[in-house]
Coordinates of C-alpha atoms in Angstrom, one line a residue:
M1 CA 10.5 14.4 30.7
S2 CA 12.6 17.0 28.9
Y3 CA 16.3 16.4 28.3
S4 CA 18.9 19.0 27.5
P5 CA 20.3 18.5 24.0
F6 CA 23.6 20.1 25.0
N7 CA 26.1 17.9 26.8
H8 CA 29.3 19.9 27.2
S9 CA 31.4 16.7 27.4
H10 CA 30.3 16.1 23.8
F11 CA 31.6 19.5 22.5
L12 CA 32.9 19.4 19.0
G13 CA 33.7 22.9 17.8
Y14 CA 32.4 26.1 16.4
V15 CA 30.4 27.1 13.3
N16 CA 32.6 28.9 10.9
F17 CA 30.5 28.9 7.7
V18 CA 26.8 29.3 7.2
S19 CA 24.8 28.9 3.9
P20 CA 21.1 28.2 3.2
A21 CA 22.0 24.6 2.3
F22 CA 24.5 23.7 5.1
V23 CA 26.9 24.9 7.7
K24 CA 30.4 24.0 8.5
V25 CA 32.0 23.3 11.9
H26 CA 35.6 24.0 12.8
F27 CA 37.2 21.4 15.1
P28 CA 39.7 23.2 17.4
S29 CA 41.5 19.9 17.8
S30 CA 41.4 16.6 16.1
V31 CA 41.7 15.1 19.6
L32 CA 38.0 15.9 20.2
M33 CA 37.0 13.9 17.2
K34 CA 39.3 11.0 18.1
T35 CA 37.7 10.9 21.6
F36 CA 34.3 10.1 20.3
V37 CA 35.6 7.6 17.7
H38 CA 37.5 5.6 20.4
H39 CA 34.9 6.2 23.1
A40 CA 32.0 4.2 21.7
E41 CA 31.2 1.6 19.2
V42 CA 28.1 3.6 18.5
L43 CA 29.9 5.9 16.0
R44 CA 30.4 3.9 12.9
G45 CA 32.9 5.3 10.5
G46 CA 33.7 8.3 12.8
L47 CA 31.3 11.2 13.1
V48 CA 29.9 11.1 9.5
G49 CA 26.1 10.3 9.6
N50 CA 25.7 11.2 13.3
Y51 CA 23.3 13.8 14.6
I52 CA 24.6 17.0 16.1
V53 CA 23.1 20.0 17.8
I54 CA 24.1 23.7 17.5
E55 CA 23.5 26.1 20.3
G56 CA 22.2 29.4 19.0
E57 CA 21.1 32.6 20.8
E58 CA 17.3 31.8 21.0
K59 CA 17.1 28.6 19.0
G60 CA 18.9 25.3 18.9
F61 CA 19.4 23.4 15.7
L62 CA 19.5 19.7 15.0
G63 CA 21.7 18.6 12.1
K64 CA 23.4 15.6 10.5
M65 CA 27.2 15.4 9.8
L66 CA 27.6 14.8 6.1
E67 CA 31.3 14.9 5.7
I68 CA 34.6 15.7 7.4
S69 CA 37.7 17.0 5.7
L70 CA 41.0 18.6 6.4
P71 CA 42.0 22.1 5.2
E72 CA 44.1 22.0 2.0
K73 CA 47.3 22.9 3.8
E74 CA 47.0 20.2 6.5
R75 CA 45.9 17.6 4.0
L76 CA 49.3 18.0 2.2
E77 CA 51.1 17.5 5.5
L78 CA 49.2 14.3 6.3
S79 CA 51.3 11.2 6.5
E80 CA 51.4 8.0 8.7
R81 CA 54.1 9.7 10.9
T82 CA 52.4 13.1 11.3
F83 CA 48.9 11.7 11.9
S84 CA 49.9 10.4 15.4
T85 CA 52.1 13.3 16.4
K86 CA 50.7 16.5 14.6
E87 CA 47.7 18.4 15.7
F88 CA 45.1 18.7 12.9
H89 CA 42.0 20.9 12.6
P90 CA 39.3 19.1 10.6
V91 CA 36.2 20.8 9.2
G92 CA 32.8 19.2 9.1
K93 CA 29.9 19.8 6.8
I94 CA 26.5 19.7 8.5
E95 CA 23.0 19.5 7.1
I96 CA 20.5 21.5 9.2
L97 CA 17.4 19.3 9.8
L98 CA 15.2 21.3 12.2
S99 CA 15.2 24.0 14.8
F100 CA 13.8 24.0 18.4
D101 CA 13.2 26.4 21.2
L102 CA 16.4 26.8 23.2
F103 CA 14.5 27.2 26.5
D104 CA 11.9 24.5 25.7
P105 CA 13.6 21.9 23.4
S106 CA 10.4 19.8 23.2
R107 CA 9.0 22.5 20.9
I108 CA 10.2 21.5 17.5
E109 CA 9.8 23.9 14.6
K110 CA 9.5 22.1 11.3
G111 CA 11.3 23.9 8.5
I112 CA 14.3 26.2 8.9
N113 CA 13.1 29.8 9.6
S114 CA 16.5 30.9 10.8
L115 CA 20.1 29.7 10.7
P116 CA 23.0 29.4 13.3
L117 CA 25.4 32.3 13.7
I118 CA 29.1 32.2 13.1
G119 CA 30.8 31.0 16.3
S120 CA 27.8 29.0 17.6
K121 CA 28.9 25.9 19.6
V122 CA 28.4 22.4 18.1
F123 CA 27.8 19.2 20.1
I124 CA 27.2 15.6 19.5
C125 CA 23.4 15.2 20.2
S126 CA 22.5 13.2 23.3
A127 CA 20.7 9.9 23.0
E128 CA 18.0 11.0 25.4
F129 CA 17.1 14.1 23.4
L130 CA 16.7 12.1 20.1
S131 CA 14.8 9.2 21.5
T132 CA 12.3 11.4 23.3
H133 CA 11.6 13.4 20.2
F134 CA 11.1 10.4 17.9
K135 CA 8.0 9.5 19.8
T136 CA 6.3 12.8 19.2
F137 CA 6.7 12.9 15.4
G138 CA 3.3 13.1 13.7
I139 CA 1.3 13.7 16.9
K140 CA -0.3 16.8 18.1
P141 CA 1.1 17.8 21.6
E142 CA -2.3 17.3 23.3
N143 CA -2.5 13.7 21.9
I144 CA 1.0 12.4 22.7
E145 CA 0.0 10.5 25.8
H146 CA -2.8 8.7 24.0
S147 CA -1.0 7.8 20.7
P148 CA 0.4 4.2 20.6
T149 CA 4.1 3.8 19.7
F150 CA 6.2 0.8 18.9
R151 CA 9.9 0.0 18.9
M152 CA 11.2 0.2 15.3
G153 CA 14.9 -0.3 16.1
N154 CA 17.9 1.9 16.9
L155 CA 19.8 4.6 15.1
I156 CA 22.4 3.2 12.7
Y157 CA 25.2 5.5 13.8
D158 CA 24.4 5.5 17.5
K159 CA 23.0 2.1 18.6
N160 CA 22.3 3.5 22.1
V161 CA 19.4 5.6 20.7
P162 CA 16.2 3.6 20.4
V163 CA 13.7 4.6 17.7
D164 CA 10.1 4.4 19.0
I165 CA 7.6 5.8 16.5
S166 CA 3.9 6.2 16.6
L167 CA 1.5 4.4 14.3
Q168 CA 0.1 7.8 13.4
A169 CA 3.4 9.1 12.1
I170 CA 4.1 6.0 10.0
F171 CA 0.6 5.2 8.5
S172 CA -1.7 8.2 8.8
R173 CA -0.6 9.6 5.4
H174 CA 0.1 6.2 3.8
C175 CA 3.5 4.5 3.8
A176 CA 5.8 2.9 1.3
V177 CA 8.6 0.4 2.2
V178 CA 11.1 0.3 -0.7
G179 CA 14.5 -1.2 -1.3
T180 CA 16.4 -3.7 -3.4
T181 CA 16.1 -7.5 -2.8
G182 CA 17.7 -8.5 0.4
G183 CA 17.5 -5.0 1.9
G184 CA 15.2 -6.0 4.7
K185 CA 11.7 -5.0 3.5
S186 CA 10.0 -8.2 4.6
Y187 CA 11.5 -7.8 8.1
T188 CA 10.3 -4.3 8.2
I189 CA 6.8 -5.3 7.3
S190 CA 7.0 -8.1 10.0
K191 CA 8.1 -5.4 12.5
F192 CA 5.1 -3.3 11.4
I193 CA 2.8 -6.2 11.9
E194 CA 4.2 -6.7 15.4
G195 CA 3.6 -3.0 16.1
V196 CA 0.0 -3.3 14.9
I197 CA -0.5 -6.3 17.2
G198 CA 1.2 -4.6 20.2
T199 CA -0.8 -1.4 19.9
G200 CA -4.2 -3.2 19.3
A201 CA -4.7 -1.7 15.8
K202 CA -6.3 -3.5 12.8
A203 CA -4.6 -4.5 9.6
I204 CA -5.2 -6.6 6.5
I205 CA -2.2 -7.8 4.5
L206 CA -2.3 -9.0 0.9
D207 CA 0.4 -11.6 0.9
P208 CA 1.3 -12.7 -2.7
T209 CA 3.8 -15.4 -1.8
G210 CA 2.8 -16.8 1.7
E211 CA 5.8 -15.0 3.2
Y212 CA 3.9 -14.0 6.3
S213 CA 2.2 -17.3 7.0
T214 CA 4.6 -17.8 9.9
F215 CA 2.4 -15.6 12.0
D216 CA -0.2 -17.9 13.7
T217 CA -3.4 -17.3 15.7
H218 CA -1.4 -17.0 18.9
Q219 CA -0.1 -13.7 17.6
K220 CA -3.7 -12.4 17.1
V221 CA -3.4 -13.1 13.4
D222 CA -6.0 -14.9 11.2
H223 CA -5.3 -16.3 7.8
S224 CA -7.5 -16.8 4.7
I225 CA -5.8 -18.5 1.7
L226 CA -7.6 -17.8 -1.5
I227 CA -8.9 -20.8 -3.6
S228 CA -8.0 -23.4 -1.0
E229 CA -9.7 -21.8 1.9
S230 CA -11.7 -18.9 0.7
Y231 CA -13.2 -17.1 -2.3
F232 CA -14.1 -13.5 -3.1
P233 CA -17.8 -13.7 -4.1
Y234 CA -18.5 -12.5 -7.6
Q235 CA -21.7 -10.9 -6.2
N236 CA -19.4 -8.2 -4.6
L237 CA -17.7 -7.4 -7.9
T238 CA -18.5 -4.0 -9.3
I239 CA -19.5 -3.6 -13.0
N240 CA -16.0 -2.3 -13.6
D241 CA -14.6 -5.5 -12.1
L242 CA -16.8 -7.6 -14.3
F243 CA -15.7 -5.7 -17.4
V244 CA -12.1 -6.2 -16.4
L245 CA -12.8 -9.9 -15.8
F246 CA -14.6 -10.6 -19.1
R247 CA -12.8 -7.9 -21.2
P248 CA -15.6 -6.8 -23.5
S249 CA -14.6 -4.4 -26.3
G250 CA -15.8 -0.9 -25.6
Q251 CA -17.9 -0.1 -28.6
V252 CA -19.5 -3.4 -29.5
Q253 CA -19.5 -5.9 -26.6
Q254 CA -19.8 -3.8 -23.5
P255 CA -23.4 -2.7 -24.2
V256 CA -24.6 -6.3 -24.8
L257 CA -22.7 -7.6 -21.7
L258 CA -24.3 -4.8 -19.6
E259 CA -27.8 -5.7 -20.9
A260 CA -27.3 -9.4 -20.3
I261 CA -26.3 -8.7 -16.6
K262 CA -29.3 -6.4 -16.2
S263 CA -31.6 -9.1 -17.7
L264 CA -30.3 -11.8 -15.3
K265 CA -30.8 -9.4 -12.4
V266 CA -34.4 -8.8 -13.5
A267 CA -34.8 -12.6 -13.6
H268 CA -33.4 -12.9 -10.1
C269 CA -35.7 -10.3 -8.7
L270 CA -38.8 -11.8 -10.3
M271 CA -38.0 -15.4 -9.2
N272 CA -37.2 -14.3 -5.6
N273 CA -39.7 -11.5 -5.0
I274 CA -42.9 -12.4 -6.9
P275 CA -44.9 -15.6 -6.7
N276 CA -45.2 -17.5 -10.0
N277 CA -48.6 -16.3 -11.3
G278 CA -48.1 -17.9 -14.7
H279 CA -48.0 -21.6 -15.7
N280 CA -45.4 -24.1 -16.7
N281 CA -46.2 -25.9 -20.0
D282 CA -43.1 -27.9 -20.7
G283 CA -41.2 -27.9 -17.4
T284 CA -38.7 -25.2 -18.5
N285 CA -40.7 -22.0 -19.2
D286 CA -41.9 -19.9 -16.2
T287 CA -44.4 -17.2 -17.2
F288 CA -44.6 -14.3 -14.8
T289 CA -47.7 -12.1 -15.1
F290 CA -46.5 -8.6 -14.3
R291 CA -49.1 -5.8 -14.2
G292 CA -51.2 -7.8 -16.7
Q293 CA -48.3 -8.6 -19.0
Q294 CA -46.1 -11.6 -19.3
V295 CA -42.3 -12.0 -18.8
I296 CA -41.0 -15.4 -19.8
I297 CA -38.1 -16.9 -18.0
N298 CA -36.6 -20.1 -19.5
N299 CA -34.3 -22.0 -17.1
G300 CA -33.3 -18.8 -15.4
L301 CA -32.9 -16.8 -18.7
I302 CA -35.0 -13.9 -19.8
V303 CA -36.5 -14.8 -23.1
K304 CA -36.8 -11.8 -25.4
Q305 CA -37.2 -13.4 -28.8
G306 CA -40.7 -12.4 -30.2
N307 CA -41.9 -11.0 -26.8
F308 CA -43.3 -7.6 -25.9
T309 CA -40.9 -5.2 -24.4
S310 CA -43.4 -3.5 -22.1
A311 CA -43.6 -6.3 -19.6
Y312 CA -39.8 -6.5 -19.2
N313 CA -39.6 -2.7 -19.0
N314 CA -42.2 -2.6 -16.2
A315 CA -40.3 -5.3 -14.2
Y316 CA -37.0 -3.4 -14.8
F317 CA -38.3 -0.1 -13.5
T318 CA -40.0 -1.8 -10.5
Y319 CA -36.6 -3.2 -9.4
K320 CA -34.5 -0.4 -10.9
A321 CA -32.7 0.5 -7.6
I322 CA -31.5 -3.1 -7.3
I323 CA -30.7 -3.7 -10.9
E324 CA -28.6 -0.5 -11.3
D325 CA -26.8 -1.0 -8.0
F326 CA -23.7 -2.6 -9.5
S327 CA -21.9 -2.8 -6.2
I328 CA -24.0 -6.0 -5.5
N329 CA -24.6 -8.4 -8.4
N330 CA -27.0 -11.1 -7.3
F331 CA -27.6 -13.0 -10.5
A332 CA -26.9 -16.4 -11.9
I333 CA -23.5 -15.7 -13.5
K334 CA -23.3 -19.3 -14.8
L335 CA -26.0 -18.3 -17.3
L336 CA -24.3 -15.1 -18.4
H337 CA -22.8 -16.5 -21.7
R338 CA -26.3 -17.8 -22.7
Q339 CA -28.1 -14.6 -21.8
I340 CA -25.7 -12.6 -24.0
G341 CA -27.1 -14.7 -26.9
N342 CA -30.6 -13.8 -25.9
E343 CA -29.7 -10.1 -26.1
C344 CA -29.0 -10.3 -29.9
F345 CA -32.5 -9.4 -31.0
Q346 CA -33.5 -6.1 -32.5
I347 CA -36.6 -4.2 -31.2
F348 CA -39.3 -3.5 -33.8
N349 CA -42.2 -1.3 -32.6
D350 CA -43.3 -2.8 -29.2
R351 CA -41.5 -6.2 -29.3
W352 CA -38.3 -8.0 -30.0
A353 CA -37.8 -9.6 -33.4
N354 CA -38.4 -13.3 -33.9
N355 CA -35.1 -13.7 -35.8
R356 CA -31.8 -13.1 -34.2
D357 CA -29.6 -10.3 -35.4
E358 CA -26.7 -12.3 -36.8
R359 CA -24.4 -9.3 -37.1
N360 CA -24.7 -8.5 -33.4
F361 CA -24.5 -12.2 -32.5
G362 CA -21.3 -12.5 -34.6
N363 CA -19.8 -9.5 -32.8
A364 CA -20.7 -11.1 -29.4
T365 CA -19.4 -14.6 -30.2
S366 CA -15.9 -14.0 -28.9
L367 CA -17.3 -12.4 -25.7
I368 CA -19.6 -15.5 -25.2
M369 CA -16.7 -17.8 -25.5
R370 CA -14.6 -15.7 -23.2
V371 CA -17.3 -15.5 -20.5
N372 CA -17.9 -19.2 -20.7
N373 CA -14.2 -20.0 -20.4
V374 CA -13.7 -17.7 -17.4
I375 CA -16.7 -19.1 -15.5
S376 CA -15.8 -22.7 -16.2
D377 CA -12.2 -22.3 -15.3
N378 CA -11.4 -24.0 -12.0
D379 CA -9.0 -21.3 -10.7
Y380 CA -11.4 -18.5 -11.5
S381 CA -14.3 -20.4 -10.0
G382 CA -12.2 -21.0 -6.9
M383 CA -11.3 -17.3 -6.7
F384 CA -14.8 -15.9 -7.2
G385 CA -17.2 -18.7 -6.3
F386 CA -18.8 -19.1 -9.8
N387 CA -20.0 -22.6 -9.0
T388 CA -21.3 -23.9 -5.7
P389 CA -18.5 -22.9 -3.3
T390 CA -16.9 -25.4 -0.9
T391 CA -14.7 -22.8 0.8
N392 CA -15.4 -19.8 3.0
N393 CA -16.8 -16.4 1.8
L394 CA -13.9 -13.9 2.1
I395 CA -16.3 -11.0 2.6
T396 CA -17.8 -12.8 5.6
K397 CA -14.3 -13.5 6.8
I398 CA -13.3 -9.8 6.5
N399 CA -16.4 -8.6 8.4
E400 CA -15.9 -11.2 11.1
F401 CA -12.3 -10.0 11.5
L402 CA -13.3 -6.4 11.7
N403 CA -15.8 -7.1 14.4
N404 CA -13.6 -9.4 16.4
P405 CA -11.6 -7.4 19.1
S406 CA -9.3 -10.4 19.8
L407 CA -7.8 -10.3 16.2
N408 CA -5.5 -7.6 15.0
V409 CA -4.3 -8.9 11.6
L410 CA -5.9 -10.7 8.7
R411 CA -3.5 -12.2 6.2
I412 CA -5.1 -12.9 2.8
G413 CA -2.8 -15.3 1.0
F414 CA -2.4 -15.3 -2.7
E415 CA 0.1 -18.2 -2.9
N416 CA -2.4 -20.5 -4.7
V417 CA -3.7 -17.8 -7.1
P418 CA -2.2 -18.5 -10.6
Y419 CA -0.1 -15.9 -12.4
N420 CA -1.7 -16.4 -15.8
F421 CA -4.4 -14.3 -17.4
Q422 CA -3.7 -11.5 -14.8
A423 CA -5.8 -13.4 -12.3
R424 CA -3.8 -12.0 -9.3
E425 CA -4.0 -8.4 -10.4
I426 CA -7.8 -8.6 -11.1
L427 CA -8.5 -10.3 -7.7
A428 CA -6.3 -7.9 -5.7
N429 CA -7.9 -4.9 -7.5
S430 CA -11.4 -6.3 -6.6
L431 CA -10.4 -6.6 -3.0
G432 CA -9.0 -3.1 -2.9
R433 CA -12.1 -1.7 -4.5
Y434 CA -14.3 -3.5 -2.0
L435 CA -12.4 -2.1 1.0
L436 CA -12.4 1.4 -0.6
N437 CA -16.2 1.2 -0.9
K438 CA -16.5 0.2 2.7
A439 CA -14.3 3.1 3.7
R440 CA -16.5 5.5 1.7
F441 CA -19.4 4.5 4.0
N442 CA -17.2 5.3 7.1
A443 CA -16.6 1.7 8.1
F444 CA -13.1 2.6 9.3
R445 CA -13.7 6.2 10.6
E446 CA -13.7 5.2 14.3
N447 CA -11.4 2.2 14.0
P448 CA -8.8 2.8 11.3
L449 CA -7.6 -0.1 9.1
I450 CA -4.1 -0.4 7.6
L451 CA -4.0 -2.3 4.3
F452 CA -0.6 -3.8 3.6
V453 CA 0.2 -4.7 0.0
D454 CA 3.4 -6.7 -0.3
E455 CA 5.2 -6.9 -3.6
A456 CA 3.1 -4.0 -4.7
H457 CA 4.6 -3.9 -8.2
Q458 CA 2.7 -7.1 -8.9
F459 CA -0.6 -5.4 -8.4
L460 CA -0.2 -1.7 -9.2
N461 CA 0.2 0.1 -12.5
K462 CA -1.5 -2.7 -14.3
K463 CA -3.9 -2.7 -17.3
V464 CA -6.2 -5.3 -18.8
K465 CA -6.6 -5.2 -22.6
D466 CA -9.5 -6.5 -24.7
E467 CA -9.3 -8.2 -28.1
Y468 CA -9.1 -4.8 -29.8
F469 CA -6.2 -3.8 -27.5
E470 CA -8.2 -1.2 -25.7
S471 CA -6.9 -1.1 -22.1
T472 CA -8.7 -0.7 -18.7
E473 CA -6.7 0.4 -15.7
L474 CA -6.7 -1.5 -12.5
N475 CA -6.7 1.6 -10.3
A476 CA -8.3 0.5 -7.0
F477 CA -5.1 1.1 -5.0
D478 CA -4.5 4.3 -6.8
N479 CA -7.9 5.5 -5.6
I480 CA -7.2 4.3 -2.1
A481 CA -4.0 6.3 -2.0
K482 CA -5.8 9.4 -3.3
E483 CA -8.9 9.5 -1.2
S484 CA -9.2 6.9 1.6
R485 CA -7.0 8.7 4.2
K486 CA -9.8 10.8 5.4
Y487 CA -12.0 7.7 5.8
G488 CA -9.5 5.9 8.0
L489 CA -8.2 3.4 5.5
F490 CA -4.4 3.6 5.3
L491 CA -2.2 2.0 2.7
C492 CA 1.2 0.6 3.2
L493 CA 3.0 -0.6 0.0
S494 CA 6.1 -2.7 -0.1
T495 CA 8.1 -2.9 -3.3
Q496 CA 11.6 -3.4 -4.6
M497 CA 10.9 -1.3 -7.7
P498 CA 9.4 2.1 -6.8
R499 CA 9.8 3.2 -10.4
D500 CA 7.0 0.7 -11.3
I501 CA 4.5 2.2 -8.9
P502 CA 2.3 4.9 -10.6
V503 CA 3.5 8.4 -9.9
G504 CA 0.1 9.5 -8.7
T505 CA 0.1 6.7 -6.1
L506 CA 3.7 7.1 -5.0
S507 CA 3.2 10.9 -4.5
Q508 CA 0.4 10.2 -2.1
M509 CA 2.7 8.3 0.3
G510 CA 3.4 10.5 3.3
T511 CA 6.0 8.2 4.8
F512 CA 8.9 6.4 3.1
V513 CA 10.9 3.6 4.8
T514 CA 13.7 3.4 2.3
H515 CA 16.2 0.5 2.4
R516 CA 19.2 0.2 0.2
L517 CA 18.5 1.6 -3.3
I518 CA 21.1 1.6 -6.1
N519 CA 19.1 2.0 -9.3
Y520 CA 19.1 5.7 -10.5
Q521 CA 15.4 5.6 -11.6
D522 CA 14.3 4.1 -8.2
K523 CA 16.1 6.9 -6.4
E524 CA 14.6 9.5 -8.7
A525 CA 11.2 8.1 -8.1
I526 CA 11.7 8.5 -4.3
A527 CA 13.2 12.0 -4.8
S528 CA 10.2 13.2 -6.8
A529 CA 7.6 11.6 -4.6
C530 CA 9.0 12.5 -1.1
S531 CA 9.3 16.2 -0.4
T532 CA 11.8 15.6 2.4
A533 CA 14.2 13.4 0.3
N534 CA 17.0 15.8 -0.5
K535 CA 20.3 15.0 -2.3
E536 CA 22.2 14.5 0.9
T537 CA 19.8 12.0 2.3
L538 CA 19.6 10.0 -0.9
S539 CA 23.4 9.8 -1.1
F540 CA 23.3 7.4 1.9
L541 CA 20.9 4.9 0.3
P542 CA 23.4 2.8 -1.7
S543 CA 25.6 2.3 1.4
L544 CA 22.8 0.9 3.6
G545 CA 23.3 -2.6 4.9
A546 CA 20.7 -5.3 5.3
G547 CA 18.0 -4.2 7.8
E548 CA 19.1 -0.5 7.7
A549 CA 16.7 2.1 6.4
I550 CA 16.1 5.8 6.3
I551 CA 12.6 6.9 7.4
M552 CA 11.4 10.2 6.0
G553 CA 8.1 11.8 5.3
V554 CA 5.6 14.6 5.9
D555 CA 5.2 13.8 9.6
F556 CA 9.0 13.5 10.2
P557 CA 10.7 16.8 10.7
M558 CA 14.0 15.0 9.9
P559 CA 15.1 11.8 8.2
I560 CA 15.8 9.0 10.7
S561 CA 18.5 6.4 9.9
V562 CA 17.4 3.3 11.7
M563 CA 18.7 -0.3 12.1
V564 CA 15.4 -2.2 12.2
D565 CA 15.2 -4.7 15.0
L566 CA 14.8 -8.4 14.0
P567 CA 11.1 -9.2 14.3
T568 CA 10.1 -11.8 16.8
I569 CA 8.6 -13.9 14.0
T570 CA 10.6 -13.8 10.8
P571 CA 9.1 -14.1 7.3
K572 CA 8.9 -17.6 5.8
Y573 CA 11.2 -17.1 2.9
D574 CA 14.9 -16.1 3.1
T575 CA 17.6 -16.2 0.4
P576 CA 18.3 -19.9 -0.4
K577 CA 21.8 -21.1 0.5
F578 CA 24.1 -23.1 -1.7
T579 CA 25.2 -26.3 0.1
K580 CA 27.6 -29.1 -0.6
P581 CA 25.9 -32.3 -1.8
T582 CA 25.9 -35.0 0.9
E583 CA 28.2 -37.9 0.3
A584 CA 26.6 -41.3 -0.4

């Protein structure tokens, strides 16, 4: 249904000034302005901030009232007595947001290819016209009927105008929810989760504090709390993840760590794919005859000291595809620190030396201790299942969730994950990398997945340093932002400090839901990352109240100032209240 944007009972005045940046409207009478102010509670603070429409010759224009002032002469005459008796002629400054076809207002033209003429009529925009168009943002005309929308809230300056937005417009180019503490970010994310559930989409939320644990299974939400209920299996860590976890120095320790991992993978392949053709002399050594040569495995460890290299090399090349696939690491990680010691033997001619290279072993000593400490730590073991796990495999949980049509949201809780040793950042980065790898194999192409990352500043723009202060970036979410959109994996970040998000990641966000922002650097971060964030729009950010936000982005022809509805289920944590002590 198409609504006329021009309601002549909402006439304001005429355009009397036109520039590329803005136009001005002349009010023939201040009575017109007073009529709207008294007529509805919808117009907070008068007309400033409200949407208006301008009737051109072939096009209409939608704009936003930025300011209202009196001409200099009338301003000098303004007093308490004259205000109620004298006729004034205010002037309004309007930012042009978009243009539309005058005869078919549903046809919106993004960008301003023309401007209103002097003398064009100006009206308050009708609620029906606005609410109808919000639903179409980000959707091709032929797909409008098939694209799910959800109720976000109402316009701040006209609470009669509902804001219904499509999931496509919000998430298809990634989304960032930003704002200071207490601005309403958590309620917005909860509203998004309700929208995901209501439209039947799929989402995973990384919840660092347990804030969204209030959603239960009745709301089609499943939960998996790390350490206490689930673990991310180390077998699904990539080689980069393992390097981040164990922090080997680049020049000395990385090669020996990599060789130790390969050796344990060879041992795993031999013990699980080839019958034991050798013999067992002392109950600990297994000798595998491989193509006429022997590979000795001692308690799961590849023994290299004094042995020929050819047998091991033959086994390595036989299972090369498995061993060099570092997306799956099936090996006994509990033996890794001991296997590193077994790698510290030089090769002479066709075999390894009988005596250990003490220089290499000395260089590897700190790595051996670090690997042993990580693997034996209860928290790390609970996170990655280094020992025999007693909780659920998170990868299995994720795959079951993706294949279960009755579930829409999986919350992965980090509330039990410790803050020390960058455990949270490493684990979140590993999860992000796993989902990115699934996306690269088109797991979400037909059924898109939204990945929510709450308190994103805890996880992004992080680096891990080794003992020589060489740093490795945790860049999984940065890579998701840059390449996963075409695979159907969409990212939604929530943070109170957008300045702490990498510039490359923030610039990939197509949609910004911006709550109150005061800090200059935060506002500049948004201004530089969002192409539609102009000076006029940003000027409203410090004055936003709790729950109020400005939505802007690539798929939004105009910024939308919205009062987000209270979610049905509120987040767990709110600002603590000071109370009087109870009397004894």
